[in-house]
PDB file of C-alpha atoms in Angstrom:
ATOM      1  CA  MET A   1      15.632 -33.913 -79.878  1.00 51.00           C
ATOM      2  CA  ALA A   2      13.098 -33.205 -77.136  1.00 51.00           C
ATOM      3  CA  GLY A   3      10.037 -31.360 -78.361  1.00 70.00           C
ATOM      4  CA  GLU A   4       9.780 -27.914 -76.850  1.00 86.00           C
ATOM      5  CA  SER A   5      12.872 -26.123 -75.568  1.00 92.00           C
ATOM      6  CA  VAL A   6      12.993 -23.080 -73.297  1.00 95.00           C
ATOM      7  CA  SER A   7      15.897 -21.125 -71.826  1.00 97.00           C
ATOM      8  CA  VAL A   8      16.566 -21.167 -68.108  1.00 97.00           C
ATOM      9  CA  PRO A   9      16.239 -17.583 -66.779  1.00 97.00           C
ATOM     10  CA  ARG A  10      19.536 -15.797 -66.039  1.00 97.00           C
ATOM     11  CA  LEU A  11      19.504 -13.247 -63.224  1.00 97.00           C
ATOM     12  CA  GLU A  12      22.263 -10.860 -62.179  1.00 96.00           C
ATOM     13  CA  GLY A  13      23.091  -9.838 -58.621  1.00 89.00           C
ATOM     14  CA  VAL A  14      20.301 -11.710 -56.822  1.00 95.00           C
ATOM     15  CA  SER A  15      20.291 -11.182 -53.056  1.00 94.00           C
ATOM     16  CA  ALA A  16      19.792 -13.998 -50.573  1.00 94.00           C
ATOM     17  CA  GLU A  17      16.550 -12.383 -49.397  1.00 95.00           C
ATOM     18  CA  ASN A  18      15.160 -12.047 -52.931  1.00 95.00           C
ATOM     19  CA  PHE A  19      16.093 -15.648 -53.693  1.00 96.00           C
ATOM     20  CA  ARG A  20      14.488 -17.060 -50.548  1.00 94.00           C
ATOM     21  CA  GLN A  21      11.299 -14.995 -50.651  1.00 95.00           C
ATOM     22  CA  HIS A  22      10.488 -14.711 -54.351  1.00 95.00           C
ATOM     23  CA  LEU A  23      12.533 -17.082 -56.539  1.00 96.00           C
ATOM     24  CA  TYR A  24      13.046 -20.187 -54.435  1.00 95.00           C
ATOM     25  CA  PRO A  25       9.326 -20.849 -53.811  1.00 94.00           C
ATOM     26  CA  GLN A  26       8.763 -21.146 -57.596  1.00 94.00           C
ATOM     27  CA  ARG A  27      10.795 -24.409 -57.607  1.00 95.00           C
ATOM     28  CA  LYS A  28      12.274 -23.802 -61.053  1.00 96.00           C
ATOM     29  CA  PRO A  29      15.884 -23.751 -62.318  1.00 98.00           C
ATOM     30  CA  LEU A  30      17.703 -20.421 -62.387  1.00 98.00           C
ATOM     31  CA  VAL A  31      21.158 -19.263 -63.458  1.00 98.00           C
ATOM     32  CA  LEU A  32      22.519 -16.769 -60.939  1.00 98.00           C
ATOM     33  CA  LYS A  33      25.255 -14.423 -62.142  1.00 97.00           C
ATOM     34  CA  GLY A  34      27.504 -11.972 -60.363  1.00 95.00           C
ATOM     35  CA  LEU A  35      27.599 -13.752 -56.987  1.00 96.00           C
ATOM     36  CA  ASP A  36      30.689 -13.382 -54.807  1.00 95.00           C
ATOM     37  CA  LEU A  37      32.325 -16.808 -55.069  1.00 97.00           C
ATOM     38  CA  GLY A  38      35.805 -15.750 -53.966  1.00 96.00           C
ATOM     39  CA  PRO A  39      38.983 -15.931 -56.067  1.00 97.00           C
ATOM     40  CA  CYS A  40      38.423 -19.547 -57.219  1.00 97.00           C
ATOM     41  CA  THR A  41      37.154 -18.586 -60.693  1.00 96.00           C
ATOM     42  CA  SER A  42      40.505 -17.043 -61.628  1.00 95.00           C
ATOM     43  CA  LYS A  43      42.783 -18.950 -59.251  1.00 96.00           C
ATOM     44  CA  TRP A  44      41.869 -22.602 -59.977  1.00 96.00           C
ATOM     45  CA  THR A  45      44.080 -23.174 -62.994  1.00 96.00           C
ATOM     46  CA  VAL A  46      45.451 -26.602 -63.919  1.00 96.00           C
ATOM     47  CA  ASP A  47      48.862 -25.719 -62.449  1.00 96.00           C
ATOM     48  CA  TYR A  48      47.414 -24.303 -59.226  1.00 96.00           C
ATOM     49  CA  LEU A  49      45.058 -27.227 -58.603  1.00 96.00           C
ATOM     50  CA  SER A  50      47.816 -29.734 -59.380  1.00 94.00           C
ATOM     51  CA  HIS A  51      50.121 -28.037 -56.885  1.00 93.00           C
ATOM     52  CA  VAL A  52      47.609 -27.443 -54.083  1.00 92.00           C
ATOM     53  CA  GLY A  53      45.691 -30.723 -54.512  1.00 88.00           C
ATOM     54  CA  GLY A  54      48.920 -32.671 -54.356  1.00 88.00           C
ATOM     55  CA  THR A  55      49.309 -36.418 -54.717  1.00 91.00           C
ATOM     56  CA  ARG A  56      46.407 -37.647 -52.602  1.00 90.00           C
ATOM     57  CA  GLU A  57      44.678 -40.570 -54.328  1.00 92.00           C
ATOM     58  CA  VAL A  58      41.183 -39.994 -55.745  1.00 93.00           C
ATOM     59  CA  LYS A  59      38.716 -42.468 -57.229  1.00 94.00           C
ATOM     60  CA  ILE A  60      37.569 -41.479 -60.711  1.00 95.00           C
ATOM     61  CA  HIS A  61      35.354 -42.607 -63.597  1.00 96.00           C
ATOM     62  CA  VAL A  62      37.205 -43.369 -66.829  1.00 96.00           C
ATOM     63  CA  ALA A  63      35.274 -43.809 -70.103  1.00 95.00           C
ATOM     64  CA  ALA A  64      36.380 -44.571 -73.651  1.00 94.00           C
ATOM     65  CA  VAL A  65      33.329 -42.665 -74.955  1.00 93.00           C
ATOM     66  CA  ALA A  66      32.000 -39.188 -74.244  1.00 91.00           C
ATOM     67  CA  GLN A  67      28.480 -40.218 -73.169  1.00 91.00           C
ATOM     68  CA  MET A  68      28.715 -41.890 -69.787  1.00 90.00           C
ATOM     69  CA  ASP A  69      25.932 -44.342 -68.958  1.00 88.00           C
ATOM     70  CA  PHE A  70      25.395 -45.241 -65.310  1.00 87.00           C
ATOM     71  CA  ILE A  71      22.787 -47.897 -66.206  1.00 88.00           C
ATOM     72  CA  SER A  72      25.024 -49.992 -68.461  1.00 87.00           C
ATOM     73  CA  LYS A  73      28.204 -48.834 -66.666  1.00 89.00           C
ATOM     74  CA  ASN A  74      30.154 -48.037 -69.842  1.00 92.00           C
ATOM     75  CA  PHE A  75      33.053 -46.779 -67.724  1.00 94.00           C
ATOM     76  CA  VAL A  76      35.542 -48.149 -65.225  1.00 96.00           C
ATOM     77  CA  TYR A  77      36.614 -46.927 -61.804  1.00 95.00           C
ATOM     78  CA  ARG A  78      40.289 -46.162 -61.399  1.00 96.00           C
ATOM     79  CA  THR A  79      42.511 -44.336 -58.924  1.00 95.00           C
ATOM     80  CA  LEU A  80      44.937 -41.534 -59.694  1.00 96.00           C
ATOM     81  CA  PRO A  81      46.908 -38.978 -57.680  1.00 95.00           C
ATOM     82  CA  PHE A  82      44.887 -35.758 -57.725  1.00 94.00           C
ATOM     83  CA  ASN A  83      47.549 -33.775 -59.572  1.00 95.00           C
ATOM     84  CA  LYS A  84      47.748 -36.449 -62.297  1.00 95.00           C
ATOM     85  CA  LEU A  85      43.965 -36.455 -62.681  1.00 96.00           C
ATOM     86  CA  VAL A  86      43.841 -32.676 -63.189  1.00 96.00           C
ATOM     87  CA  GLN A  87      46.596 -32.789 -65.775  1.00 96.00           C
ATOM     88  CA  ARG A  88      45.066 -35.698 -67.700  1.00 96.00           C
ATOM     89  CA  ALA A  89      41.521 -34.306 -67.592  1.00 96.00           C
ATOM     90  CA  ALA A  90      42.754 -31.071 -69.170  1.00 95.00           C
ATOM     91  CA  GLU A  91      44.258 -32.980 -72.124  1.00 93.00           C
ATOM     92  CA  GLU A  92      42.527 -33.948 -75.359  1.00 89.00           C
ATOM     93  CA  LYS A  93      44.986 -36.807 -76.007  1.00 93.00           C
ATOM     94  CA  HIS A  94      46.921 -38.749 -73.396  1.00 94.00           C
ATOM     95  CA  GLU A  95      50.382 -40.282 -73.453  1.00 92.00           C
ATOM     96  CA  GLU A  96      49.440 -42.235 -70.322  1.00 92.00           C
ATOM     97  CA  PHE A  97      45.980 -43.804 -70.190  1.00 93.00           C
ATOM     98  CA  PHE A  98      43.869 -46.713 -68.916  1.00 95.00           C
ATOM     99  CA  LEU A  99      41.599 -47.465 -71.905  1.00 94.00           C
ATOM    100  CA  SER A 100      42.490 -45.257 -74.866  1.00 94.00           C
ATOM    101  CA  GLU A 101      44.466 -42.140 -75.702  1.00 94.00           C
ATOM    102  CA  ASP A 102      41.288 -40.043 -75.926  1.00 93.00           C
ATOM    103  CA  GLU A 103      39.558 -41.442 -72.815  1.00 95.00           C
ATOM    104  CA  LYS A 104      37.477 -39.138 -70.635  1.00 96.00           C
ATOM    105  CA  TYR A 105      37.842 -38.530 -66.892  1.00 96.00           C
ATOM    106  CA  TYR A 106      35.281 -37.578 -64.300  1.00 96.00           C
ATOM    107  CA  LEU A 107      35.825 -36.891 -60.612  1.00 95.00           C
ATOM    108  CA  ARG A 108      32.970 -36.728 -58.144  1.00 94.00           C
ATOM    109  CA  SER A 109      34.645 -36.199 -54.792  1.00 92.00           C
ATOM    110  CA  LEU A 110      33.717 -38.526 -51.935  1.00 90.00           C
ATOM    111  CA  GLY A 111      33.811 -38.410 -48.149  1.00 88.00           C
ATOM    112  CA  GLU A 112      36.663 -39.998 -46.185  1.00 88.00           C
ATOM    113  CA  ASP A 113      34.564 -43.171 -45.879  1.00 89.00           C
ATOM    114  CA  PRO A 114      31.984 -42.942 -48.711  1.00 86.00           C
ATOM    115  CA  ARG A 115      29.696 -45.385 -46.883  1.00 87.00           C
ATOM    116  CA  LYS A 116      29.409 -43.083 -43.874  1.00 90.00           C
ATOM    117  CA  ASP A 117      30.755 -39.636 -44.754  1.00 91.00           C
ATOM    118  CA  VAL A 118      29.408 -37.044 -47.176  1.00 94.00           C
ATOM    119  CA  ALA A 119      31.656 -35.111 -49.539  1.00 93.00           C
ATOM    120  CA  ASP A 120      32.771 -31.687 -48.303  1.00 94.00           C
ATOM    121  CA  ILE A 121      35.424 -29.838 -50.259  1.00 93.00           C
ATOM    122  CA  ARG A 122      36.387 -28.018 -47.052  1.00 92.00           C
ATOM    123  CA  LYS A 123      37.405 -31.334 -45.464  1.00 92.00           C
ATOM    124  CA  GLN A 124      38.744 -33.296 -48.436  1.00 91.00           C
ATOM    125  CA  PHE A 125      40.589 -30.307 -49.972  1.00 92.00           C
ATOM    126  CA  PRO A 126      41.215 -27.925 -47.036  1.00 92.00           C
ATOM    127  CA  LEU A 127      43.831 -25.890 -48.917  1.00 92.00           C
ATOM    128  CA  LEU A 128      41.148 -24.873 -51.428  1.00 93.00           C
ATOM    129  CA  GLU A 129      38.576 -23.846 -48.809  1.00 92.00           C
ATOM    130  CA  GLY A 130      39.799 -20.267 -48.595  1.00 93.00           C
ATOM    131  CA  ASP A 131      39.430 -19.789 -52.350  1.00 96.00           C
ATOM    132  CA  ILE A 132      35.685 -20.370 -52.629  1.00 96.00           C
ATOM    133  CA  LYS A 133      32.660 -18.774 -50.984  1.00 96.00           C
ATOM    134  CA  PHE A 134      29.408 -20.719 -50.872  1.00 96.00           C
ATOM    135  CA  PRO A 135      26.244 -18.705 -51.617  1.00 94.00           C
ATOM    136  CA  LYS A 136      24.519 -18.057 -48.279  1.00 91.00           C
ATOM    137  CA  PHE A 137      21.063 -18.664 -49.680  1.00 95.00           C
ATOM    138  CA  PHE A 138      20.015 -21.326 -47.169  1.00 93.00           C
ATOM    139  CA  LYS A 139      20.472 -21.891 -43.434  1.00 91.00           C
ATOM    140  CA  GLU A 140      23.800 -23.361 -42.356  1.00 92.00           C
ATOM    141  CA  GLU A 141      22.080 -26.237 -40.556  1.00 94.00           C
ATOM    142  CA  GLN A 142      20.464 -27.260 -43.848  1.00 95.00           C
ATOM    143  CA  PHE A 143      23.853 -27.870 -45.498  1.00 95.00           C
ATOM    144  CA  PHE A 144      24.361 -31.462 -46.644  1.00 96.00           C
ATOM    145  CA  SER A 145      27.447 -31.688 -48.868  1.00 96.00           C
ATOM    146  CA  SER A 146      29.824 -29.846 -51.183  1.00 96.00           C
ATOM    147  CA  VAL A 147      30.969 -31.992 -54.085  1.00 95.00           C
ATOM    148  CA  PHE A 148      34.110 -31.227 -56.074  1.00 94.00           C
ATOM    149  CA  ARG A 149      33.742 -32.164 -59.772  1.00 95.00           C
ATOM    150  CA  ILE A 150      36.325 -32.257 -62.549  1.00 96.00           C
ATOM    151  CA  SER A 151      35.403 -33.223 -66.128  1.00 95.00           C
ATOM    152  CA  SER A 152      37.278 -33.806 -69.366  1.00 96.00           C
ATOM    153  CA  PRO A 153      36.280 -31.756 -72.433  1.00 95.00           C
ATOM    154  CA  GLY A 154      33.254 -33.249 -74.190  1.00 94.00           C
ATOM    155  CA  LEU A 155      32.184 -35.464 -71.293  1.00 94.00           C
ATOM    156  CA  GLN A 156      28.408 -35.945 -70.985  1.00 94.00           C
ATOM    157  CA  LEU A 157      26.826 -37.208 -67.766  1.00 92.00           C
ATOM    158  CA  TRP A 158      23.642 -39.265 -67.743  1.00 92.00           C
ATOM    159  CA  THR A 159      20.261 -37.641 -67.089  1.00 95.00           C
ATOM    160  CA  HIS A 160      19.244 -38.125 -63.445  1.00 95.00           C
ATOM    161  CA  TYR A 161      17.551 -36.450 -60.499  1.00 96.00           C
ATOM    162  CA  ASP A 162      18.616 -35.779 -56.911  1.00 95.00           C
ATOM    163  CA  VAL A 163      16.329 -35.595 -53.884  1.00 96.00           C
ATOM    164  CA  MET A 164      17.907 -32.425 -52.476  1.00 96.00           C
ATOM    165  CA  ASP A 165      18.114 -28.901 -53.814  1.00 97.00           C
ATOM    166  CA  ASN A 166      21.538 -27.897 -55.060  1.00 96.00           C
ATOM    167  CA  PHE A 167      23.654 -25.142 -56.539  1.00 97.00           C
ATOM    168  CA  LEU A 168      26.002 -26.115 -59.354  1.00 98.00           C
ATOM    169  CA  ILE A 169      28.854 -23.604 -59.170  1.00 98.00           C
ATOM    170  CA  GLN A 170      30.768 -23.441 -62.444  1.00 97.00           C
ATOM    171  CA  VAL A 171      34.200 -22.422 -61.224  1.00 97.00           C
ATOM    172  CA  THR A 172      36.155 -22.775 -64.471  1.00 96.00           C
ATOM    173  CA  GLY A 173      35.318 -23.919 -67.994  1.00 96.00           C
ATOM    174  CA  LYS A 174      31.961 -24.150 -69.747  1.00 96.00           C
ATOM    175  CA  LYS A 175      29.059 -26.536 -69.422  1.00 97.00           C
ATOM    176  CA  ARG A 176      25.790 -27.020 -71.263  1.00 96.00           C
ATOM    177  CA  VAL A 177      22.937 -28.232 -69.083  1.00 97.00           C
ATOM    178  CA  ALA A 178      19.543 -29.596 -70.123  1.00 97.00           C
ATOM    179  CA  LEU A 179      16.914 -29.974 -67.422  1.00 98.00           C
ATOM    180  CA  PHE A 180      13.518 -31.663 -67.409  1.00 97.00           C
ATOM    181  CA  SER A 181      10.663 -31.057 -65.009  1.00 96.00           C
ATOM    182  CA  PRO A 182       9.653 -33.830 -62.576  1.00 96.00           C
ATOM    183  CA  ARG A 183       6.265 -33.722 -64.328  1.00 94.00           C
ATOM    184  CA  ASP A 184       7.964 -35.014 -67.489  1.00 95.00           C
ATOM    185  CA  ALA A 185       9.277 -38.161 -65.813  1.00 96.00           C
ATOM    186  CA  GLN A 186       6.795 -40.238 -67.827  1.00 95.00           C
ATOM    187  CA  TYR A 187       8.625 -39.318 -71.050  1.00 97.00           C
ATOM    188  CA  LEU A 188      12.196 -40.002 -69.886  1.00 97.00           C
ATOM    189  CA  TYR A 189      12.250 -43.824 -69.802  1.00 96.00           C
ATOM    190  CA  LEU A 190      13.520 -44.134 -66.259  1.00 95.00           C
ATOM    191  CA  SER A 191      15.561 -46.888 -64.722  1.00 92.00           C
ATOM    192  CA  GLY A 192      15.577 -45.940 -61.067  1.00 88.00           C
ATOM    193  CA  SER A 193      16.610 -42.284 -60.837  1.00 90.00           C
ATOM    194  CA  LYS A 194      18.262 -42.252 -64.272  1.00 93.00           C
ATOM    195  CA  SER A 195      17.019 -41.906 -67.858  1.00 95.00           C
ATOM    196  CA  GLU A 196      17.815 -44.572 -70.434  1.00 95.00           C
ATOM    197  CA  VAL A 197      17.994 -41.879 -73.150  1.00 94.00           C
ATOM    198  CA  LEU A 198      21.699 -41.103 -73.454  1.00 91.00           C
ATOM    199  CA  ASN A 199      21.787 -39.000 -76.606  1.00 92.00           C
ATOM    200  CA  ILE A 200      19.309 -36.284 -75.730  1.00 93.00           C
ATOM    201  CA  ASP A 201      20.281 -34.181 -78.781  1.00 92.00           C
ATOM    202  CA  SER A 202      19.544 -36.968 -81.275  1.00 92.00           C
ATOM    203  CA  PRO A 203      17.502 -39.609 -79.448  1.00 93.00           C
ATOM    204  CA  ASP A 204      16.409 -42.901 -80.978  1.00 93.00           C
ATOM    205  CA  LEU A 205      12.715 -42.068 -81.299  1.00 93.00           C
ATOM    206  CA  ALA A 206      11.919 -45.552 -82.578  1.00 95.00           C
ATOM    207  CA  LYS A 207      13.078 -46.848 -79.206  1.00 95.00           C
ATOM    208  CA  TYR A 208      12.022 -43.825 -77.121  1.00 95.00           C
ATOM    209  CA  PRO A 209       9.012 -42.315 -78.957  1.00 95.00           C
ATOM    210  CA  LEU A 210       7.646 -40.393 -75.954  1.00 96.00           C
ATOM    211  CA  PHE A 211      10.907 -38.534 -75.354  1.00 96.00           C
ATOM    212  CA  CYS A 212       9.924 -35.886 -77.895  1.00 94.00           C
ATOM    213  CA  LYS A 213       7.117 -34.847 -75.514  1.00 95.00           C
ATOM    214  CA  ALA A 214       9.574 -33.842 -72.792  1.00 96.00           C
ATOM    215  CA  ARG A 215      10.062 -30.095 -72.449  1.00 96.00           C
ATOM    216  CA  ARG A 216      13.742 -29.194 -72.230  1.00 96.00           C
ATOM    217  CA  HIS A 217      15.020 -26.305 -70.098  1.00 97.00           C
ATOM    218  CA  GLU A 218      18.476 -25.325 -71.341  1.00 97.00           C
ATOM    219  CA  CYS A 219      21.332 -23.126 -70.211  1.00 97.00           C
ATOM    220  CA  SER A 220      25.046 -22.596 -70.762  1.00 97.00           C
ATOM    221  CA  LEU A 221      27.294 -22.047 -67.765  1.00 97.00           C
ATOM    222  CA  GLU A 222      30.541 -20.088 -67.753  1.00 96.00           C
ATOM    223  CA  ALA A 223      33.043 -19.443 -64.985  1.00 96.00           C
ATOM    224  CA  GLY A 224      31.270 -17.723 -62.094  1.00 97.00           C
ATOM    225  CA  ASP A 225      27.760 -18.856 -63.002  1.00 97.00           C
ATOM    226  CA  VAL A 226      25.647 -20.700 -60.417  1.00 98.00           C
ATOM    227  CA  LEU A 227      22.784 -22.958 -61.516  1.00 98.00           C
ATOM    228  CA  PHE A 228      20.005 -23.621 -59.021  1.00 98.00           C
ATOM    229  CA  ILE A 229      18.712 -27.165 -59.586  1.00 98.00           C
ATOM    230  CA  PRO A 230      15.573 -27.850 -57.528  1.00 97.00           C
ATOM    231  CA  ALA A 231      15.175 -31.330 -56.081  1.00 97.00           C
ATOM    232  CA  LEU A 232      13.633 -33.889 -58.470  1.00 97.00           C
ATOM    233  CA  TRP A 233      14.502 -31.881 -61.595  1.00 97.00           C
ATOM    234  CA  PHE A 234      16.282 -34.141 -64.078  1.00 97.00           C
ATOM    235  CA  HIS A 235      19.542 -32.770 -65.435  1.00 97.00           C
ATOM    236  CA  ASN A 236      22.006 -33.749 -68.155  1.00 96.00           C
ATOM    237  CA  VAL A 237      25.410 -32.048 -68.153  1.00 96.00           C
ATOM    238  CA  ILE A 238      27.897 -31.686 -71.008  1.00 95.00           C
ATOM    239  CA  SER A 239      31.368 -30.252 -70.351  1.00 95.00           C
ATOM    240  CA  GLU A 240      32.136 -28.167 -73.425  1.00 95.00           C
ATOM    241  CA  GLU A 241      35.704 -27.725 -72.213  1.00 94.00           C
ATOM    242  CA  PHE A 242      37.833 -28.849 -69.288  1.00 95.00           C
ATOM    243  CA  GLY A 243      36.166 -27.517 -66.190  1.00 91.00           C
ATOM    244  CA  VAL A 244      35.908 -27.545 -62.434  1.00 96.00           C
ATOM    245  CA  GLY A 245      32.616 -27.296 -60.589  1.00 96.00           C
ATOM    246  CA  VAL A 246      31.314 -27.543 -57.047  1.00 97.00           C
ATOM    247  CA  ASN A 247      27.833 -28.748 -56.131  1.00 96.00           C
ATOM    248  CA  ILE A 248      26.313 -27.522 -52.879  1.00 97.00           C
ATOM    249  CA  PHE A 249      23.471 -29.757 -51.676  1.00 97.00           C
ATOM    250  CA  TRP A 250      21.140 -28.811 -48.856  1.00 96.00           C
ATOM    251  CA  LYS A 251      18.152 -30.333 -47.078  1.00 96.00           C
ATOM    252  CA  HIS A 252      15.083 -28.210 -47.749  1.00 94.00           C
ATOM    253  CA  LEU A 253      12.811 -30.695 -45.941  1.00 96.00           C
ATOM    254  CA  PRO A 254      13.035 -31.806 -42.286  1.00 96.00           C
ATOM    255  CA  SER A 255      16.014 -34.138 -41.731  1.00 94.00           C
ATOM    256  CA  GLU A 256      13.799 -37.053 -40.727  1.00 96.00           C
ATOM    257  CA  CYS A 257      12.422 -37.190 -44.300  1.00 97.00           C
ATOM    258  CA  TYR A 258      15.789 -38.306 -45.676  1.00 96.00           C
ATOM    259  CA  ASP A 259      17.469 -41.703 -45.585  1.00 95.00           C
ATOM    260  CA  LYS A 260      20.176 -41.464 -42.919  1.00 93.00           C
ATOM    261  CA  THR A 261      22.408 -43.851 -44.897  1.00 94.00           C
ATOM    262  CA  ASP A 262      22.413 -41.544 -47.928  1.00 93.00           C
ATOM    263  CA  THR A 263      25.860 -39.964 -48.390  1.00 92.00           C
ATOM    264  CA  TYR A 264      25.271 -38.878 -52.006  1.00 91.00           C
ATOM    265  CA  GLY A 265      21.947 -37.027 -51.750  1.00 88.00           C
ATOM    266  CA  ASN A 266      20.222 -39.288 -54.264  1.00 88.00           C
ATOM    267  CA  LYS A 267      18.375 -41.937 -52.242  1.00 93.00           C
ATOM    268  CA  ASP A 268      14.617 -41.502 -52.382  1.00 95.00           C
ATOM    269  CA  LEU A 269      12.900 -40.073 -49.323  1.00 97.00           C
ATOM    270  CA  ILE A 270      12.015 -42.613 -46.638  1.00 97.00           C
ATOM    271  CA  ALA A 271       8.257 -42.322 -47.215  1.00 97.00           C
ATOM    272  CA  ALA A 272       8.734 -42.607 -51.001  1.00 97.00           C
ATOM    273  CA  SER A 273      10.833 -45.766 -50.607  1.00 96.00           C
ATOM    274  CA  ARG A 274       8.222 -47.236 -48.296  1.00 97.00           C
ATOM    275  CA  ALA A 275       5.467 -46.451 -50.829  1.00 96.00           C
ATOM    276  CA  ALA A 276       7.502 -48.091 -53.613  1.00 95.00           C
ATOM    277  CA  GLN A 277       7.881 -51.253 -51.518  1.00 97.00           C
ATOM    278  CA  ILE A 278       4.135 -51.349 -50.902  1.00 97.00           C
ATOM    279  CA  LEU A 279       3.531 -50.899 -54.646  1.00 96.00           C
ATOM    280  CA  ASP A 280       5.830 -53.838 -55.407  1.00 96.00           C
ATOM    281  CA  ARG A 281       3.782 -56.000 -53.055  1.00 97.00           C
ATOM    282  CA  ALA A 282       0.562 -54.808 -54.706  1.00 97.00           C
ATOM    283  CA  LEU A 283       1.941 -55.717 -58.135  1.00 97.00           C
ATOM    284  CA  LYS A 284       2.830 -59.203 -56.921  1.00 97.00           C
ATOM    285  CA  ALA A 285      -0.745 -59.588 -55.663  1.00 97.00           C
ATOM    286  CA  LEU A 286      -2.129 -58.390 -59.018  1.00 98.00           C
ATOM    287  CA  ALA A 287       0.044 -60.950 -60.804  1.00 97.00           C
ATOM    288  CA  GLU A 288      -2.031 -63.698 -59.174  1.00 98.00           C
ATOM    289  CA  LEU A 289      -5.109 -62.565 -61.131  1.00 98.00           C
ATOM    290  CA  PRO A 290      -6.110 -63.635 -64.658  1.00 97.00           C
ATOM    291  CA  GLU A 291      -5.012 -61.106 -67.287  1.00 97.00           C
ATOM    292  CA  GLU A 292      -8.460 -59.552 -67.774  1.00 98.00           C
ATOM    293  CA  TYR A 293      -8.879 -58.927 -64.031  1.00 98.00           C
ATOM    294  CA  ARG A 294      -5.244 -57.858 -63.528  1.00 97.00           C
ATOM    295  CA  ASP A 295      -5.623 -55.212 -66.228  1.00 98.00           C
ATOM    296  CA  PHE A 296      -8.925 -53.955 -64.808  1.00 98.00           C
ATOM    297  CA  TYR A 297      -7.734 -53.627 -61.199  1.00 97.00           C
ATOM    298  CA  ALA A 298      -4.389 -52.152 -62.249  1.00 97.00           C
ATOM    299  CA  ARG A 299      -6.204 -49.380 -64.125  1.00 97.00           C
ATOM    300  CA  ARG A 300      -8.398 -48.765 -61.084  1.00 97.00           C
ATOM    301  CA  MET A 301      -5.296 -48.452 -58.906  1.00 96.00           C
ATOM    302  CA  VAL A 302      -3.711 -45.959 -61.308  1.00 96.00           C
ATOM    303  CA  LEU A 303      -6.881 -43.837 -61.299  1.00 96.00           C
ATOM    304  CA  HIS A 304      -6.948 -43.972 -57.490  1.00 96.00           C
ATOM    305  CA  ILE A 305      -3.325 -42.808 -57.274  1.00 95.00           C
ATOM    306  CA  GLN A 306      -3.975 -39.987 -59.741  1.00 93.00           C
ATOM    307  CA  ASP A 307      -7.022 -38.891 -57.766  1.00 94.00           C
ATOM    308  CA  LYS A 308      -5.339 -38.991 -54.346  1.00 94.00           C
ATOM    309  CA  ALA A 309      -1.674 -38.159 -54.988  1.00 94.00           C
ATOM    310  CA  TYR A 310      -1.265 -36.076 -58.152  1.00 92.00           C
ATOM    311  CA  SER A 311      -0.942 -32.317 -57.601  1.00 89.00           C
ATOM    312  CA  THR A 312      -2.506 -29.538 -59.650  1.00 84.00           C
ATOM    313  CA  ASN A 313      -0.051 -26.966 -58.232  1.00 81.00           C
ATOM    314  CA  PHE A 314       2.682 -27.623 -60.782  1.00 70.00           C
ATOM    315  CA  GLU A 315       2.837 -27.127 -64.523  1.00 61.00           C
TER     316      GLU A 315
END
């Protein structure tokens, strides 16, 4: 298990003004309770969603194991009618299945053309739009996407970060969420935006010895809870029972900072991608040096980056 663990603060009845002026600038996760989300928390039953969602085809992840790994891709993509997905995801055992009778399902809704369009529950599932109210805690022009998510009981999603702020609205069911600060990235064994450590509760410390230094921020979400996940905060989500959630992503930086081809909200900022490309070129240049010199100049570069780019404004 990660070393130190702290609970994510839970606040009741937070106003938009209080959030924007006092809580949001702290850039830390928060569970917001008692917000007016509309009738979705009581209305979105399996029967209701199956009826209203109808037979439109949706692309889903199907896994034979509970811990889904985006790095090794231990799942397959399949297509199901929406009503069939809801019914199967709510089951523990399946009479109809792709891989095994206890396979897990995960839906992350997509835009009409995922290469060009962002997900928006109001467009992809218009009959559900009237059931849910989005928290008005950011300006409408900052809105990026609203992602409909459905998970089987026991499903665990890989630890990753997003480049935009978001609200995870737990509409039905229960989730357990572990978050890690961006400052703990060095302990998470990253491959791109994702951590290689799948089992965060019982990690292989022989393989990942630094993981125990990561400070875990934990919370449990029930129907009606809203988790604020600041951009760059790593999060790992376990569905403790069948559940439906909606993520609301918004752009808290000027639009020109973001990659215009990003329809998921997880491509690194344009300047960050450019810096990474420059670093790759620098590493290729260092590789031309003898080992003794390569090591020396690499350490100098690291010290220079720490001196010029690291911030002292975060814990």
